[in-house]
Amino acid sequence: MTVHEIAKMTELETVQMEEDRQADRVFCCDMLSIAMARAPEDSVWVTVMGNKNVIAVASLTDVACVVIAEGYDFDQDAVDAAKGKVTLLKSSLPVFETASLIHQKL
C-alpha cells in the first residue's frame, strides 16, 4: 500500500504530503534512540512525538511516513523540517488503534 493511499483513510489527516512511496509495515515507538536503531525502512511510524528530532530520525531510518497519534500535533519546526523529506499524517485515535487500522490496510 502506498503512503498516499494510507493518507486517504478517514481516520487520518494529512499534515505534510511528500512523494508517494510504498509502506509495508507499522512501527510504534516514542523513544527516539530506539526508533533510530529499530525503525524499519518503508514503515509507517506511529508516535506521539511531534518535534523536529522525529523528522531527523525519520530521514535517517527512511520510514515511509510518520503518523502522530492521540490528537497531538507536530510543532511548526517539525513541519518545516519535513518539507521535501517526510510525509506527516495525524490521528486523533490512540497509538494502538491507529497502528491497528493501518496494519489491517497493509
XYZ file of C-alpha atoms in Angstrom:
106
model
C 0.000 0.000 0.000
C 1.260 3.496 -0.702
C 1.530 6.409 1.676
C -0.975 8.363 -0.421
C -3.486 5.519 -0.049
C -2.896 5.434 3.702
C -3.438 9.205 3.891
C -6.921 8.750 2.396
C -8.082 6.729 5.400
C -10.898 8.647 7.089
C -9.219 8.319 10.491
C -6.131 10.212 9.288
C -5.461 13.830 8.437
C -2.654 14.946 6.136
C -0.274 17.474 7.662
C 2.532 17.363 5.080
C 2.467 15.263 1.893
C 5.603 14.305 0.054
C 6.441 11.912 -2.772
C 4.367 8.742 -2.771
C 6.087 5.568 -1.697
C 5.280 2.049 -0.594
C 4.761 1.225 3.055
C 4.973 -2.383 4.174
C 4.607 -2.420 7.982
C 3.779 -0.345 11.047
C 6.287 0.659 13.711
C 5.278 2.214 17.064
C 7.791 3.940 19.302
C 8.163 7.159 21.296
C 11.842 6.869 22.232
C 13.939 8.419 19.503
C 17.047 6.375 20.276
C 15.093 3.128 19.889
C 13.370 4.384 16.751
C 16.742 5.357 15.308
C 18.073 1.849 15.914
C 14.989 -0.181 15.006
C 12.513 1.644 12.763
C 12.275 -0.450 9.591
C 12.773 1.215 6.239
C 9.453 1.772 4.408
C 7.437 1.519 7.628
C 4.670 3.755 8.913
C 5.979 5.163 12.174
C 3.220 5.896 14.705
C 4.243 8.100 17.636
C 3.075 10.887 19.920
C 6.273 12.865 19.412
C 5.926 15.896 17.154
C 9.228 17.759 17.222
C 11.866 18.202 14.544
C 14.013 15.432 16.041
C 11.337 12.998 14.860
C 11.909 14.254 11.319
C 15.662 13.715 11.661
C 15.127 10.128 12.830
C 12.522 9.503 10.114
C 15.013 10.686 7.497
C 17.853 8.590 8.921
C 15.766 5.426 9.081
C 13.979 6.101 5.769
C 10.490 5.381 7.091
C 7.678 5.833 4.579
C 5.833 8.369 6.755
C 5.220 9.484 10.323
C 1.781 9.454 11.953
C 1.296 11.438 15.146
C -1.496 9.894 17.211
C -3.622 10.652 20.272
C -4.691 14.027 18.813
C -1.237 15.551 19.239
C 0.191 17.965 16.669
C 3.564 18.312 15.007
C 5.200 21.586 16.004
C 5.890 24.074 13.221
C 9.654 23.378 13.274
C 8.888 19.715 12.556
C 6.535 20.551 9.689
C 9.114 22.912 8.216
C 11.879 20.303 8.571
C 9.708 17.657 6.885
C 9.202 19.667 3.693
C 10.765 17.801 0.820
C 11.614 14.827 3.030
C 8.869 13.130 5.048
C 5.099 12.740 4.798
C 3.358 13.640 8.056
C -0.089 12.367 8.994
C -2.225 12.879 12.089
C -4.721 10.744 14.006
C -6.979 11.545 16.949
C -7.070 7.846 17.854
C -4.747 6.200 20.400
C -1.447 4.820 19.125
C -2.590 1.184 19.246
C -5.836 1.848 17.374
C -4.081 3.980 14.773
C -1.425 1.337 14.192
C -4.020 -1.455 14.081
C -6.131 0.328 11.466
C -3.118 0.961 9.255
C -1.832 -2.588 9.759
C -5.206 -4.007 8.637
C -4.997 -1.982 5.416
C -1.436 -3.046 4.672
